[in-house]
Amino acid sequence: MRSSYAGLVSEALMDQTVTLMGWAHRRRDHGGVIFIDLRDREGLVQIVCDPDRAAMFATAEGVRNEFCLKVVGKVRARPAGTENANLVSGKVEVLCHELEVLNASVTPPFPLDDENLSETTRLTHRVLDLRRPQMQKNLMLRYRVAMEARKYLDERGFIDIETPMLTKSTPEGARDYLVPSRVNDGMFFALPQSPQLFKQLLMVAGFDRYYQITKCFRDEDLRADRQPEFTQIDIETSFLGEEEIRSMFEGMIRHVFRKALDVELGDYPVMSYADAMHRFGSDKPDLRVSLEFTELTDVMADVDFKVFSTPATTKGGRVVALRVPGGAEMSRGEIDGYTEFVKIYGAKGLAWIKVNDVAKGREGLQSPIVKNLHDAAIAKILERTGAKNGDLLFFGADKAKVVNDGIGALRVKIGHSEFGKKAGLFEDRWAPLWVVDFPMFEHDEEGDRWVAVHHPFTAPKDGHEDLMDTDPGACVAKAYDMVLNGWELGGGSVRIHRAEVQSKVFSALKIGPEEARQKFGFLLDALQYGAPPHGGLAFGLDRIVTMMAKAESIRDVIAFPKTQRAQCLLTGAPSAVDEKQLRELHIRLRNAVAAQG
């Protein structure tokens, strides 16, 4: 058996004989002395193989990268000047006495220290990719985060209760993954989008404080921060109010960052949804970027420039400016690049004004749109934005969603750019935030109906219950999201615990009594038996670890992720199945090509 992990060999083991096991990360022959960097999950240690021990040295000559080895040797100090400060073992090396090849390796398809691998190559050979030190660090970090969350919750009386993976299909905002039932012809289970309904039922059942680190499934279009299956730290508690819930789980995230990353998160400002959208165009603003919107909708109502006046006078329209200090130095090419960028979000273009000399008013401005704005509008623009000489003003004018999405993304892009960092528009720090008071409903123009912003089990603010009948758009929810550096780490709400209030929500969503009974009858029944006030939230474990690891994608912190086409390149899933399996499930494929096993 090994006596230590290779990566943990240090001066504390000086002059001791150690037994190590791991993989040959690199082998170097230096004029008759062979050096092997032995790697395991904790890191590397340098093994020195002298020709004095002939049998051992002969074995070392045959070692190649990724051979699995057993090493017995003596820990000694590295020669002066050869220390490696980046390694725990950097001041020592192991003089090899015995060397055994536990298993040879074929030549790997790529060097493990190659940092420019394509993601396709990495995911196809994921087992080898996971051997790379960075991936080992990522998954070890993931483990520590999960363990620290468990410790925090356990100390506060939360108990881990599993909920079903095969459940009923219910509308929760995304497509369900469906599983056909072999023994119930024509019937389907759904994989859970979240344990939402079950954790509420556990509150009714009196368990008081529940948590679970669990898989959730959503059949939706993928992005860098999405997977068809993802992991939530799912939490629910009874008899606590909204602020108490937020305080408790803000404490959990602080604890996790402190213990797993040795980071102390600073202040947690609380911002309303309305304020976040007004100032940043986003319900998850990145507060590291100092840029903010300036509202100009009222100012542009009477200008001759239809690009501004039409949305300013149309219901649901919005006109804003984004002042970029020092931005006048941007070239026309850079501005054109930003114009193309906002078009991704549905914007038709991007108007701009360079402020050369504020004191000169119109004459001190440079822009093709200035001639279309009257003097009063120009004066108001300069006043409200606080424009100074050398600034650049960008404008968004369209439906509010287009403006918020486009200019909100532009704000972040400029802030994170080299220009933004050089101009001091970005502060490299951890910037947490609570966003609260979300609207209960948003209007689906295509379906001409109200839909739940979070989910239909979110409680309205006290006194807003009747608004669900008279003015659903004005109804505010007891909902909250935790945001960090522009990412939503988690979100939740106080839940509805009275059946009559739940019925009002279903009515606002045009879910009739029969449909509600069919889809949620088990929940409505449970609420009648003295359901306690309860609430909770769910954190995205993948996202938390991605941020901590400063990884580019959540795929870098998941052991066996899917691609953006929801495929596993390692195993070949999803795959076709044979006709016998389909017949057992009472399924016939509609396309002409039968599935092959």
Coordinates of C-alpha atoms in Angstrom, one line a residue:
M1 CA 0.0 0.0 0.0
R2 CA 1.1 3.6 -0.6
S3 CA 2.3 5.6 2.4
S4 CA 1.5 9.0 0.9
Y5 CA -0.1 10.7 -2.0
A6 CA 2.6 11.8 -4.5
G7 CA 1.5 15.4 -4.5
L8 CA 1.7 15.6 -0.7
V9 CA 5.3 14.6 -0.3
S10 CA 7.0 17.5 1.4
E11 CA 9.9 18.4 3.7
A12 CA 7.9 16.8 6.5
L13 CA 8.9 13.4 5.1
M14 CA 12.6 14.3 4.7
D15 CA 14.9 11.3 4.8
Q16 CA 11.9 8.9 5.2
T17 CA 11.2 6.0 2.8
V18 CA 7.9 6.4 1.1
T19 CA 5.7 4.1 -1.1
L20 CA 3.9 6.1 -3.9
M21 CA 1.5 5.0 -6.6
G22 CA 0.4 7.1 -9.6
W23 CA 1.0 7.8 -13.2
A24 CA 4.1 8.9 -15.2
H25 CA 3.2 12.5 -16.1
R26 CA 6.6 13.1 -17.7
R27 CA 9.8 11.2 -18.2
R28 CA 13.2 12.8 -18.8
D29 CA 16.5 11.2 -19.4
H30 CA 19.4 13.5 -18.4
G31 CA 22.6 11.8 -19.3
G32 CA 22.1 8.5 -17.5
V33 CA 19.8 9.8 -14.7
I34 CA 16.1 9.4 -15.4
F35 CA 13.6 11.7 -13.9
I36 CA 9.9 10.8 -13.7
D37 CA 7.2 13.3 -12.6
L38 CA 4.8 11.0 -10.7
R39 CA 1.3 12.3 -10.7
D40 CA -1.8 11.5 -8.6
R41 CA -4.9 13.4 -7.7
E42 CA -3.0 15.6 -5.2
G43 CA -0.3 16.7 -7.6
L44 CA 3.3 15.8 -8.7
V45 CA 6.5 14.7 -7.2
Q46 CA 9.9 14.3 -8.9
I47 CA 11.3 10.7 -8.9
V48 CA 15.0 10.3 -9.5
C49 CA 16.2 7.0 -10.9
D50 CA 20.0 6.5 -10.7
P51 CA 21.7 3.7 -12.7
D52 CA 23.2 2.4 -9.5
R53 CA 20.2 0.1 -9.0
A54 CA 20.4 -1.8 -12.3
A55 CA 17.0 -3.6 -12.2
M56 CA 15.1 -0.5 -11.2
F57 CA 16.9 1.6 -13.8
A58 CA 16.1 -0.9 -16.6
T59 CA 12.4 -0.6 -15.6
A60 CA 12.7 3.2 -15.7
E61 CA 14.1 3.1 -19.2
G62 CA 11.0 1.5 -20.4
V63 CA 8.5 3.8 -18.7
R64 CA 6.5 6.1 -20.9
N65 CA 3.8 8.8 -20.2
E66 CA 0.7 7.5 -18.4
F67 CA 2.2 4.2 -17.2
C68 CA 0.7 3.4 -13.9
L69 CA 3.6 3.0 -11.4
K70 CA 4.5 2.0 -7.9
V71 CA 7.6 3.7 -6.5
V72 CA 9.5 3.0 -3.3
G73 CA 12.2 5.5 -2.4
K74 CA 13.8 8.0 0.0
V75 CA 12.7 11.6 0.3
R76 CA 15.6 14.0 0.0
A77 CA 16.1 17.7 -0.7
R78 CA 16.3 18.9 -4.3
P79 CA 19.7 20.4 -5.3
A80 CA 19.9 24.1 -4.7
G81 CA 18.4 26.1 -7.5
T82 CA 16.1 23.4 -8.8
E83 CA 13.2 23.9 -6.3
N84 CA 9.7 24.4 -7.7
A85 CA 7.7 26.9 -5.6
N86 CA 4.5 26.0 -7.5
L87 CA 4.4 22.4 -6.0
V88 CA 3.8 21.2 -2.5
S89 CA 6.7 18.8 -3.2
G90 CA 8.8 21.5 -4.9
K91 CA 11.6 21.4 -2.3
V92 CA 12.1 17.7 -2.3
E93 CA 12.5 14.7 -4.6
V94 CA 12.3 10.9 -4.1
L95 CA 15.4 8.8 -4.8
C96 CA 13.9 5.7 -6.3
H97 CA 14.8 2.3 -4.8
E98 CA 12.2 0.1 -6.3
L99 CA 10.0 0.8 -9.4
E100 CA 7.1 -1.4 -10.5
V101 CA 5.0 -0.9 -13.6
L102 CA 1.5 -1.7 -12.4
N103 CA 0.1 -1.2 -15.9
A104 CA 1.6 0.0 -19.1
S105 CA -0.3 2.6 -21.3
V106 CA -0.6 2.9 -25.0
T107 CA 0.5 6.3 -26.4
P108 CA -2.2 8.8 -25.3
P109 CA -4.1 10.7 -28.1
F110 CA -2.8 14.0 -26.7
P111 CA -0.3 15.3 -24.1
L112 CA -1.9 15.9 -20.8
D113 CA -0.2 19.2 -20.4
D114 CA -1.5 20.5 -23.7
E115 CA -3.7 23.5 -22.8
N116 CA -5.0 24.1 -26.4
L117 CA -7.0 20.9 -26.8
S118 CA -10.3 21.2 -28.6
E119 CA -13.3 20.5 -26.5
T120 CA -14.4 17.7 -28.8
T121 CA -11.1 15.9 -28.2
R122 CA -11.3 16.4 -24.5
L123 CA -14.9 15.1 -24.2
T124 CA -14.3 12.2 -26.5
H125 CA -11.3 11.1 -24.4
R126 CA -12.8 12.3 -21.1
V127 CA -11.2 9.7 -18.9
L128 CA -7.8 11.0 -19.9
D129 CA -8.9 14.6 -19.8
L130 CA -10.0 14.1 -16.2
R131 CA -6.4 13.0 -15.4
R132 CA -5.2 16.5 -16.2
P133 CA -4.2 18.5 -13.1
Q134 CA -6.7 21.3 -13.8
M135 CA -9.6 18.9 -14.1
Q136 CA -8.5 17.1 -11.0
K137 CA -8.4 20.4 -9.1
N138 CA -11.9 21.3 -10.5
L139 CA -13.5 18.1 -9.3
M140 CA -11.8 18.2 -5.9
L141 CA -13.1 21.8 -5.5
R142 CA -16.6 20.6 -6.4
Y143 CA -16.3 17.9 -3.7
R144 CA -15.2 20.5 -1.1
V145 CA -18.1 22.8 -2.0
A146 CA -20.7 20.0 -1.7
M147 CA -19.2 18.8 1.6
E148 CA -19.1 22.3 3.1
A149 CA -22.7 22.9 2.1
R150 CA -23.7 19.6 3.7
K151 CA -21.8 20.5 6.9
Y152 CA -23.5 24.0 7.1
L153 CA -27.0 22.6 6.6
D154 CA -26.4 19.6 8.9
E155 CA -25.4 22.0 11.7
R156 CA -28.6 23.9 11.3
G157 CA -30.9 20.9 11.5
F158 CA -31.5 20.2 7.8
I159 CA -31.9 16.6 6.8
D160 CA -31.1 15.0 3.4
I161 CA -34.2 13.4 1.9
E162 CA -34.2 11.8 -1.5
T163 CA -37.1 12.5 -3.9
P164 CA -38.1 10.5 -6.9
M165 CA -36.3 10.5 -10.3
L166 CA -39.4 9.1 -12.0
T167 CA -42.3 11.4 -11.5
K168 CA -45.3 13.1 -13.2
S169 CA -44.9 15.5 -16.1
T170 CA -45.9 19.0 -14.9
P171 CA -45.4 22.4 -16.5
E172 CA -42.4 24.0 -14.9
G173 CA -41.0 26.2 -17.7
A174 CA -39.0 23.8 -19.9
R175 CA -39.5 20.6 -21.8
D176 CA -39.6 17.4 -19.7
Y177 CA -37.4 14.4 -20.4
L178 CA -40.0 11.6 -20.8
V179 CA -39.5 8.0 -19.8
P180 CA -42.0 5.5 -21.3
S181 CA -43.5 3.0 -18.9
R182 CA -43.2 -0.7 -20.0
V183 CA -45.8 -1.9 -17.6
N184 CA -48.3 0.9 -18.1
D185 CA -49.0 1.0 -21.9
G186 CA -49.0 4.5 -23.3
M187 CA -48.0 6.1 -20.0
F188 CA -44.8 8.2 -19.3
F189 CA -42.8 9.2 -16.4
A190 CA -40.9 12.5 -16.5
L191 CA -37.5 13.2 -15.1
P192 CA -37.7 16.0 -12.6
Q193 CA -36.9 19.6 -13.6
S194 CA -36.5 20.2 -9.9
P195 CA -37.8 18.5 -6.7
Q196 CA -40.1 21.6 -6.2
L197 CA -43.4 19.9 -5.5
F198 CA -41.9 17.0 -3.5
K199 CA -40.0 19.4 -1.2
Q200 CA -43.2 21.3 -0.6
L201 CA -44.9 18.1 0.3
L202 CA -42.1 17.3 2.7
M203 CA -42.9 20.6 4.5
V204 CA -46.5 19.6 4.7
A205 CA -45.4 16.3 6.1
G206 CA -43.7 18.1 8.9
F207 CA -40.0 17.5 8.2
D208 CA -39.4 21.2 8.7
R209 CA -35.9 21.5 7.2
Y210 CA -34.9 19.5 4.1
Y211 CA -32.0 19.6 1.6
Q212 CA -30.8 17.5 -1.2
I213 CA -27.9 17.7 -3.6
T214 CA -29.6 16.2 -6.6
K215 CA -29.8 15.9 -10.4
C216 CA -32.4 17.9 -12.3
F217 CA -33.3 17.5 -16.0
R218 CA -34.5 20.0 -18.6
D219 CA -34.8 19.3 -22.3
E220 CA -33.8 22.8 -23.5
D221 CA -31.4 24.5 -25.8
L222 CA -28.0 24.5 -24.2
R223 CA -25.4 27.2 -23.5
A224 CA -22.1 27.3 -21.7
D225 CA -23.8 27.4 -18.4
R226 CA -26.5 24.9 -19.1
Q227 CA -26.6 21.1 -19.3
P228 CA -29.6 18.7 -19.9
E229 CA -28.8 17.3 -16.5
F230 CA -27.5 19.6 -13.8
T231 CA -27.0 19.5 -10.0
Q232 CA -28.9 21.6 -7.5
I233 CA -28.3 22.2 -3.8
D234 CA -32.0 22.1 -3.1
I235 CA -33.3 23.5 0.2
E236 CA -36.7 24.1 1.9
T237 CA -37.6 25.2 5.4
S238 CA -40.8 25.9 7.3
F239 CA -41.8 28.7 9.7
L240 CA -39.2 31.2 8.4
G241 CA -39.9 34.5 6.6
E242 CA -38.4 35.8 3.4
E243 CA -35.6 37.8 5.0
E244 CA -34.8 34.9 7.5
I245 CA -34.4 32.5 4.6
R246 CA -32.2 34.8 2.7
S247 CA -30.0 35.4 5.7
M248 CA -29.6 31.7 6.4
F249 CA -28.5 30.8 2.9
E250 CA -26.4 33.9 2.4
G251 CA -24.6 32.5 5.4
M252 CA -24.2 29.1 3.6
I253 CA -22.6 30.7 0.5
R254 CA -20.3 32.7 2.7
H255 CA -19.3 29.6 4.6
V256 CA -18.7 27.6 1.4
F257 CA -16.5 30.3 -0.1
R258 CA -14.6 30.7 3.1
K259 CA -13.9 27.0 3.6
A260 CA -13.5 25.8 0.0
L261 CA -11.8 28.8 -1.5
D262 CA -10.5 30.8 1.5
V263 CA -12.5 33.8 0.2
E264 CA -14.5 36.2 2.4
L265 CA -17.4 37.6 0.4
G266 CA -18.1 41.3 1.1
D267 CA -21.4 43.1 1.5
Y268 CA -24.5 41.6 0.0
P269 CA -26.6 44.5 -1.2
V270 CA -30.3 43.9 -1.7
M271 CA -31.8 45.3 -4.9
S272 CA -35.4 45.2 -6.2
Y273 CA -36.1 43.6 -9.6
A274 CA -37.5 46.9 -10.8
D275 CA -34.3 48.8 -9.8
A276 CA -32.1 46.2 -11.4
M277 CA -33.9 46.4 -14.7
H278 CA -34.0 50.2 -14.6
R279 CA -30.3 50.6 -13.9
F280 CA -28.8 47.6 -15.6
G281 CA -31.4 46.0 -17.9
S282 CA -30.8 42.7 -16.2
D283 CA -32.1 40.8 -13.2
K284 CA -28.6 39.4 -12.6
P285 CA -26.4 42.5 -13.0
D286 CA -22.6 42.2 -12.8
L287 CA -21.8 44.9 -10.2
R288 CA -18.1 44.7 -11.0
V289 CA -18.9 46.9 -14.1
S290 CA -19.6 50.5 -13.0
L291 CA -21.7 51.5 -16.1
E292 CA -25.4 52.2 -15.6
F293 CA -28.4 53.0 -17.8
T294 CA -29.8 56.6 -18.0
E295 CA -33.5 56.7 -18.6
L296 CA -34.5 58.9 -21.6
T297 CA -37.9 57.6 -22.6
D298 CA -39.7 60.8 -21.6
V299 CA -37.0 63.0 -23.1
M300 CA -37.4 61.4 -26.6
A301 CA -41.2 61.6 -26.8
D302 CA -41.2 64.8 -29.0
V303 CA -38.0 64.5 -31.0
D304 CA -38.2 64.3 -34.8
F305 CA -36.0 61.2 -34.8
K306 CA -38.5 58.4 -35.2
V307 CA -35.9 55.8 -34.1
F308 CA -36.2 57.4 -30.6
S309 CA -39.7 58.9 -30.6
T310 CA -41.6 55.8 -31.7
P311 CA -40.5 53.5 -28.9
A312 CA -40.7 56.5 -26.5
T313 CA -44.4 56.9 -27.2
T314 CA -45.3 53.2 -27.7
K315 CA -46.5 51.1 -24.8
G316 CA -43.8 48.8 -23.7
G317 CA -41.1 50.9 -25.4
R318 CA -37.9 52.2 -23.8
V319 CA -35.1 54.6 -24.6
V320 CA -31.9 54.6 -22.6
A321 CA -28.3 55.9 -22.8
L322 CA -25.2 54.2 -21.6
R323 CA -22.4 56.7 -20.8
V324 CA -18.9 55.3 -21.3
P325 CA -16.3 57.5 -19.6
G326 CA -13.4 58.2 -22.0
G327 CA -15.1 56.3 -24.7
A328 CA -14.7 59.0 -27.3
E329 CA -11.3 57.5 -28.0
M330 CA -13.0 54.5 -29.6
S331 CA -12.5 54.1 -33.3
R332 CA -15.4 53.9 -35.7
G333 CA -14.5 50.3 -36.3
E334 CA -14.9 49.5 -32.6
I335 CA -18.3 51.3 -32.5
D336 CA -19.4 49.3 -35.6
G337 CA -18.3 46.1 -33.8
Y338 CA -20.5 47.0 -30.9
T339 CA -23.4 47.8 -33.3
E340 CA -23.2 44.2 -34.7
F341 CA -23.0 42.8 -31.2
V342 CA -26.3 44.3 -30.0
K343 CA -28.0 43.0 -33.1
I344 CA -27.7 39.5 -31.6
Y345 CA -30.3 40.7 -29.0
G346 CA -32.8 42.0 -31.6
A347 CA -31.6 45.6 -31.8
K348 CA -31.8 47.2 -35.2
G349 CA -28.7 49.3 -34.6
L350 CA -26.8 51.3 -32.1
A351 CA -26.9 55.1 -32.0
W352 CA -24.0 57.0 -30.4
I353 CA -22.7 60.5 -29.6
K354 CA -19.1 61.4 -28.9
V355 CA -18.8 64.2 -26.4
N356 CA -15.9 66.4 -27.4
D357 CA -16.8 69.6 -25.5
V358 CA -19.8 69.8 -23.2
A359 CA -19.6 73.6 -22.9
K360 CA -20.3 74.0 -26.6
G361 CA -23.6 72.0 -26.5
R362 CA -24.7 70.8 -29.9
E363 CA -21.5 72.0 -31.5
G364 CA -19.3 70.1 -29.1
L365 CA -20.9 66.7 -30.1
Q366 CA -19.9 64.3 -32.8
S367 CA -22.6 62.0 -34.2
P368 CA -24.8 61.5 -37.2
I369 CA -27.9 61.7 -35.0
V370 CA -27.4 65.1 -33.4
K371 CA -29.1 66.9 -36.2
N372 CA -32.3 65.0 -35.5
L373 CA -32.5 66.1 -31.8
H374 CA -33.7 69.5 -30.7
D375 CA -31.7 71.6 -28.2
A376 CA -33.9 70.8 -25.2
A377 CA -33.4 67.1 -25.7
I378 CA -29.7 67.5 -26.2
A379 CA -29.4 69.5 -23.0
K380 CA -31.4 66.9 -21.1
I381 CA -29.3 64.0 -22.4
L382 CA -26.1 65.8 -21.3
E383 CA -27.6 66.7 -17.9
R384 CA -29.0 63.3 -17.1
T385 CA -26.0 61.2 -18.2
G386 CA -23.6 63.5 -16.5
A387 CA -21.5 63.5 -19.7
K388 CA -18.0 64.9 -19.6
N389 CA -15.5 65.8 -22.3
G390 CA -14.1 62.6 -23.9
D391 CA -17.2 60.5 -23.1
L392 CA -19.1 58.3 -25.5
L393 CA -22.9 57.9 -25.2
F394 CA -24.6 54.8 -26.6
F395 CA -28.4 54.7 -27.1
G396 CA -30.9 51.9 -27.0
A397 CA -34.4 52.5 -28.4
D398 CA -36.9 49.7 -28.9
K399 CA -39.2 47.4 -27.0
A400 CA -38.1 47.3 -23.4
K401 CA -36.9 43.7 -23.6
V402 CA -34.8 44.4 -26.7
V403 CA -33.2 47.5 -25.0
N404 CA -32.6 45.7 -21.7
D405 CA -31.1 42.7 -23.3
G406 CA -29.0 44.5 -25.9
I407 CA -27.7 47.5 -23.9
G408 CA -27.4 45.3 -20.8
A409 CA -25.1 42.9 -22.7
L410 CA -23.3 45.9 -24.2
R411 CA -22.6 47.2 -20.7
V412 CA -21.0 44.0 -19.6
K413 CA -19.0 43.6 -22.8
I414 CA -17.5 47.1 -22.6
G415 CA -16.8 46.7 -18.9
H416 CA -15.0 43.4 -19.4
S417 CA -13.1 44.6 -22.5
E418 CA -9.4 45.7 -22.4
F419 CA -10.7 49.3 -22.8
G420 CA -13.1 48.9 -19.9
K421 CA -10.4 47.5 -17.6
K422 CA -7.9 50.2 -18.6
A423 CA -10.5 52.9 -18.1
G424 CA -11.4 51.7 -14.6
L425 CA -14.9 50.5 -15.6
F426 CA -14.3 47.1 -14.2
E427 CA -13.3 46.1 -10.6
D428 CA -11.9 42.6 -10.2
R429 CA -13.6 41.4 -7.1
W430 CA -16.4 39.1 -5.9
A431 CA -19.7 41.1 -6.3
P432 CA -22.6 39.3 -4.6
L433 CA -26.2 40.6 -4.7
W434 CA -29.7 39.7 -3.7
V435 CA -32.4 40.6 -6.3
V436 CA -35.8 40.6 -4.7
D437 CA -39.5 41.6 -5.4
F438 CA -39.8 39.9 -8.7
P439 CA -43.1 40.2 -10.6
M440 CA -45.4 37.3 -10.1
F441 CA -46.3 37.1 -13.8
E442 CA -45.1 38.2 -17.2
H443 CA -47.2 38.5 -20.3
D444 CA -46.6 36.0 -23.0
E445 CA -47.5 38.1 -26.1
E446 CA -47.5 35.1 -28.4
G447 CA -49.9 33.1 -26.2
D448 CA -51.8 36.2 -25.0
R449 CA -51.7 35.0 -21.4
W450 CA -49.8 35.5 -18.2
V451 CA -47.1 33.1 -17.3
A452 CA -45.3 32.6 -13.9
V453 CA -41.9 34.4 -13.7
H454 CA -40.5 31.8 -11.3
H455 CA -43.0 29.0 -11.0
P456 CA -46.7 28.8 -10.1
F457 CA -46.1 27.9 -6.5
T458 CA -44.5 31.2 -5.5
A459 CA -46.4 33.3 -2.9
P460 CA -47.5 36.9 -3.7
K461 CA -46.5 39.7 -1.4
D462 CA -48.9 40.2 1.5
G463 CA -51.8 42.4 0.2
H464 CA -51.2 41.4 -3.4
E465 CA -53.4 38.4 -3.5
D466 CA -56.4 40.2 -5.0
L467 CA -54.2 41.7 -7.8
M468 CA -54.1 38.2 -9.3
D469 CA -57.7 38.7 -10.2
T470 CA -57.7 42.4 -11.2
D471 CA -54.2 43.3 -12.4
P472 CA -51.8 40.3 -12.5
G473 CA -49.0 42.5 -14.0
A474 CA -48.9 44.5 -10.8
C475 CA -48.6 41.5 -8.5
V476 CA -45.2 41.2 -6.8
A477 CA -43.9 37.9 -5.6
K478 CA -42.0 36.9 -2.4
A479 CA -39.2 35.7 -4.7
Y480 CA -35.5 36.3 -4.6
D481 CA -32.4 35.4 -6.6
M482 CA -28.8 35.3 -5.4
V483 CA -26.4 36.8 -8.0
L484 CA -22.7 36.8 -8.1
N485 CA -20.6 38.5 -10.8
G486 CA -23.5 38.6 -13.2
W487 CA -24.4 34.9 -12.7
E488 CA -27.5 33.7 -11.0
L489 CA -26.2 31.3 -8.3
G490 CA -29.6 30.3 -7.1
G491 CA -33.1 31.4 -6.6
G492 CA -36.2 30.7 -4.6
S493 CA -39.3 32.0 -3.0
V494 CA -41.7 31.8 -0.1
R495 CA -44.3 29.2 -1.3
I496 CA -48.0 29.3 -1.3
H497 CA -49.3 27.3 1.6
R498 CA -53.0 28.0 1.4
A499 CA -55.1 26.2 -1.2
E500 CA -57.3 29.2 -2.0
V501 CA -54.2 31.4 -2.9
Q502 CA -52.9 28.6 -5.1
S503 CA -56.2 28.5 -6.9
K504 CA -56.0 32.2 -7.6
V505 CA -52.5 31.7 -9.2
F506 CA -53.9 28.9 -11.4
S507 CA -56.8 31.1 -12.4
A508 CA -54.4 34.0 -13.4
L509 CA -52.4 31.5 -15.4
K510 CA -55.6 30.3 -17.1
I511 CA -55.2 26.8 -15.6
G512 CA -58.8 25.7 -14.9
P513 CA -60.0 23.7 -12.0
E514 CA -60.0 20.5 -14.0
E515 CA -56.5 20.9 -15.4
A516 CA -55.2 22.0 -12.0
R517 CA -56.8 18.9 -10.4
Q518 CA -55.3 16.7 -13.1
K519 CA -51.8 18.1 -12.9
F520 CA -51.5 19.2 -9.3
G521 CA -54.2 17.5 -7.4
F522 CA -51.8 15.8 -5.0
L523 CA -50.4 19.2 -4.0
L524 CA -53.8 20.9 -3.6
D525 CA -55.0 18.1 -1.5
A526 CA -51.9 18.3 0.7
L527 CA -52.3 22.0 1.3
Q528 CA -55.7 21.4 2.9
Y529 CA -54.1 19.5 5.8
G530 CA -52.6 22.4 7.8
A531 CA -49.7 23.1 5.5
P532 CA -47.2 25.3 7.3
P533 CA -45.7 28.6 5.9
H534 CA -42.6 27.5 4.0
G535 CA -40.1 28.6 1.5
G536 CA -36.6 27.8 0.2
L537 CA -34.4 28.0 -2.8
A538 CA -32.0 26.0 -5.0
F539 CA -28.4 26.8 -5.8
G540 CA -26.8 25.6 -9.0
L541 CA -23.8 23.6 -7.8
D542 CA -22.3 23.5 -11.3
R543 CA -22.4 27.3 -11.6
I544 CA -20.9 27.9 -8.1
V545 CA -18.0 25.6 -8.8
T546 CA -17.5 27.0 -12.3
M547 CA -17.2 30.5 -10.9
M548 CA -14.8 29.4 -8.1
A549 CA -12.6 27.5 -10.5
K550 CA -12.7 30.4 -13.0
A551 CA -13.6 27.9 -15.7
E552 CA -14.9 28.8 -19.1
S553 CA -17.9 26.4 -19.0
I554 CA -19.8 24.3 -16.5
R555 CA -18.6 21.3 -18.6
D556 CA -15.2 21.9 -17.0
V557 CA -16.5 21.1 -13.5
I558 CA -18.7 18.1 -14.4
A559 CA -17.1 14.7 -14.6
F560 CA -19.0 13.5 -17.6
P561 CA -20.9 16.3 -19.3
K562 CA -22.9 16.5 -22.5
T563 CA -22.1 18.7 -25.5
Q564 CA -24.3 21.6 -26.6
R565 CA -26.1 19.0 -28.7
A566 CA -26.9 17.1 -25.5
Q567 CA -24.6 14.3 -26.5
C568 CA -22.0 12.3 -24.6
L569 CA -19.0 11.9 -26.9
L570 CA -17.4 9.4 -24.5
T571 CA -20.2 6.9 -24.4
G572 CA -22.0 7.8 -27.6
A573 CA -25.3 8.6 -25.8
P574 CA -28.0 9.1 -26.8
S575 CA -28.0 6.0 -29.0
A576 CA -30.5 4.0 -31.0
V577 CA -32.1 0.9 -29.4
D578 CA -33.2 -2.3 -31.0
E579 CA -36.7 -3.1 -32.1
K580 CA -37.3 -5.6 -29.3
Q581 CA -36.8 -2.8 -26.7
L582 CA -39.2 -0.5 -28.5
R583 CA -41.9 -3.2 -28.7
E584 CA -41.6 -3.8 -25.0
L585 CA -42.2 -0.1 -24.4
H586 CA -45.1 0.0 -26.9
I587 CA -43.3 2.5 -29.1
R588 CA -43.0 2.7 -32.9
L589 CA -40.7 5.2 -34.5
R590 CA -42.4 7.5 -37.0
N591 CA -39.4 7.9 -39.3
A592 CA -38.6 5.3 -41.9
V593 CA -35.3 4.2 -40.5
A594 CA -35.7 1.7 -37.7
A595 CA -33.5 2.0 -34.6
Q596 CA -30.4 -0.2 -34.7
G597 CA -28.9 -1.7 -31.6

